[in-house]
Amino acid sequence: MNLALRDIRHNLGRFLLTCFGLSLLLGVVLSMIGIYRGLVDDALVLARAPQADVWVVEAGTRGPFAEASRIPGDTREAIALSHGIAEAGAVTFQSVETQHRGRKLRLFVVGYEPGRPGGPAQVVAGRNITRSHYELVADRSSGLEIGDRVALGTSKYTVVGLTRNLVASGGDPVVFVTLKDSQELQFELSPSAARRELARGAAPSGTDTINAVVARAAHNVSPAQAAHMVARWKHLSTMTQLEQETVLTQSVVERARKQIGMFTAILLLVSAVIIALIIYTLTMDKMREIATLKLIGAPDRAIVGLIVQQSLAMGLIGFSFGALLIASLKDVFPRRVILNPEDGLLLALVVIMVCVVASGMGVRLALKVDPATALGS
Amino acid sequence: MNAVAPLIKLESISKHFGEGSTRVDALRDITLDIEPGSVVGLLGPSGSGKSTLLNAIGCIIEPTAGRMTLDGEVVYDNGWLRSDLRRLRLEKIGFIFQFHNLLPFLSVTDNVALVLQLAGYDDDDAKHRATQLLDYLEVGNRKQAYPANLSGGEAQRVAIARALANKPRIILADEPTAALDSQRAGIVMDLLGKVAKDQSAAILVVTHDEKIFSRFDVMFQLRDGQLSSDAA
Ligand SMILES: Nc1ncnc2c1ncn2[C@@H]1O[C@H](COP(=O)(O)OP(=O)(O)O)[C@@H](O)[C@H]1O
Ligand SMILES: [Mg+2]
């Protein structure tokens, strides 16, 4: 007969309660790992959306996300005509705050040229922008629905399509509008001083400003080669997609990433200690039964089995419950929680290891216990 | 005197706890033979060393000096001669403890069957023999119960069933009838007497219980760790 199973069945309530506590703990660990993954991934989705090979930004900057970048609108044509470039699109980025259904809504507005790189990679509902004005593709996380009308600046925009999981590094939902609309919006929202200057008749071409050009390399040209070919303009800087992503993870979300990473590590450590303590006390509580087993002549193998099987069962049930719990709750989180199977597997391995080590400590004690201790009252 | 080799043979067994000012001499120079087929009573005031003697014979506590032979095998000679004392206990010795020591997470049947399974019986045989023993000890109606729900007398009878399960030739009992009424105490003693004859076992019983004195073939008296024999 399996002693571990018998003991679990006899103390089922207590066992399940302990498993439940463990599952909450491991659920928190898993969600923290998921939050970390989500943060890193969210930081990159916006930069990945244009599916670009090369980013062209203002000279001396690492824009447009890590640093401000402003370049003339006609840069796009020059880049598109460059050797090694297949196509290019002008893009703008700006944060806008608006109201929707009586609630404050912060959006990250991307202006792009329909038909050129820079637009949404995939529209999951509705359609892409087809008119040159006042249409908008929004991310689902904004809460906007197709057909909704939302005010950006002084104009009302109609939501025509939806994307999924597309947010800026700060977590604001991304919306796409045409480049023309976004430039208008930029002008409306720019500081009034600049606007006054413009009104006095200063160079009106100043409104045709963009933040970056995203370009795709021609067939048989590597992103690095393409970036090199367009690097000859003095007033521009170029970055490959990889460089852009590196800048994003290593500077834009670096602190947040380290912060959450650190917290996750601490949480993991604390959980390991708690699991070890639970299993250790579980074994200590059984010392009398273990001594009795020795009295009646049970071999070490039976005693080790009792302890190790039980702690493994506890760890695995706790982990599975916790994983289920977080898998079913992850969409309730305000930001994305990404549950990678590999992360789950790794955590499961850590839990198993902790269980084995902790029960190993218990086993050491159990094997040392004097059978005579069972004889006292 | 009988020419049969004793099942339990103690030669100058001593045991003390602690050293110096805290030293307690629980057993002093005990020499004793117990033959197969005999039921032996061990009497003595509280603290005289009865439990210590029983536990030393059961290889649960280690003596400090002397020589001990169980079933023809020298197991202690100023030190243990066997490393697998648990196996020895499983094969040769049945215990009936003062505090029953049943496993709380096993049913009555499984408490008895476990010993049999550890000794190599398969599941069905173990359950079958456990059931028979429990019926014989008149606790068959509590087979499915757990130890926490047994009365003192029931728990004691289950503990006896467990001690007898593997048909050991040495049975050690510490106050086995203390919690039983005289009728049940009589049944237990009958049973032990029958086991002694049938399995030609040696049975050593620590007791205060005058009701059962008449059941012993031999009685020994312990006083301050020293032995004096009383013919019953
Ligand atoms: N583990 C122990 N440590 C120290 N002293 C003990 C221990 N076990 C028993 N003793 C002492 O040994 C003596 C004999 O004890 P015990 O054999 O339990 O007596 P009895 O069973 O006859 O009442 C007592 O003085 C007791 O205090
Ligand atoms: Mg005693």
XYZ file of C-alpha atoms in Angstrom, chain A residues 1-4 6-11 286 288-290 292-303 306 367 370-372 374-377, chain B residues 55 59-61 86-87 89-90 93 95 97-107 109-111 113-115 117-118 123 127 146-148 162:
70
model
C 0.000 0.000 0.000
C 1.158 3.529 -0.713
C 1.717 5.236 2.601
C 2.025 8.738 1.104
C -2.958 7.009 2.581
C -1.631 9.852 4.672
C -2.820 12.420 2.127
C -6.275 10.866 2.062
C -6.463 10.802 5.819
C -5.505 14.478 6.089
C 5.334 13.022 11.100
C 6.224 10.015 15.628
C 4.700 8.042 12.767
C 8.127 7.656 11.228
C 6.573 3.904 14.676
C 7.326 2.718 11.155
C 10.875 2.005 12.276
C 9.568 0.155 15.324
C 7.483 -2.180 13.235
C 10.443 -2.770 10.948
C 9.706 -0.639 7.882
C 12.796 -0.127 5.710
C 14.200 3.341 4.939
C 12.803 3.110 1.431
C 9.246 3.118 2.799
C 9.961 6.152 4.965
C 6.320 8.611 2.300
C 16.356 8.522 9.062
C 15.416 7.074 17.185
C 12.563 4.550 17.022
C 12.346 4.795 20.819
C 7.694 6.754 19.325
C 7.335 5.038 22.669
C 6.776 8.150 24.773
C 3.256 9.377 25.413
C 13.151 -2.177 24.633
C 16.628 -3.885 19.872
C 15.011 -0.480 20.175
C 17.521 0.861 22.656
C 14.687 -3.197 11.685
C 14.714 -6.307 9.551
C 12.457 -6.765 14.407
C 10.235 -7.348 11.411
C 9.845 -9.666 17.192
C 5.664 -5.518 19.983
C 3.383 -1.042 23.275
C 1.948 0.838 26.175
C 0.715 3.581 23.839
C -0.490 1.304 21.034
C 1.510 3.211 18.422
C -0.899 2.602 15.591
C -0.380 4.659 12.446
C -3.152 7.282 12.514
C -3.501 7.503 8.730
C -4.132 3.794 8.178
C -7.355 1.956 8.847
C -6.989 -3.506 8.762
C -4.176 -1.648 7.021
C -2.282 -1.122 10.264
C -1.697 -5.632 6.913
C 1.224 -3.187 6.586
C 3.473 -5.359 8.757
C 3.287 -6.491 3.392
C 6.627 -5.289 4.739
C -1.853 -7.456 -0.763
C -5.582 -8.326 4.085
C -9.164 4.740 12.002
C -7.159 4.582 15.243
C -8.399 7.987 16.411
C -0.328 -6.229 14.539
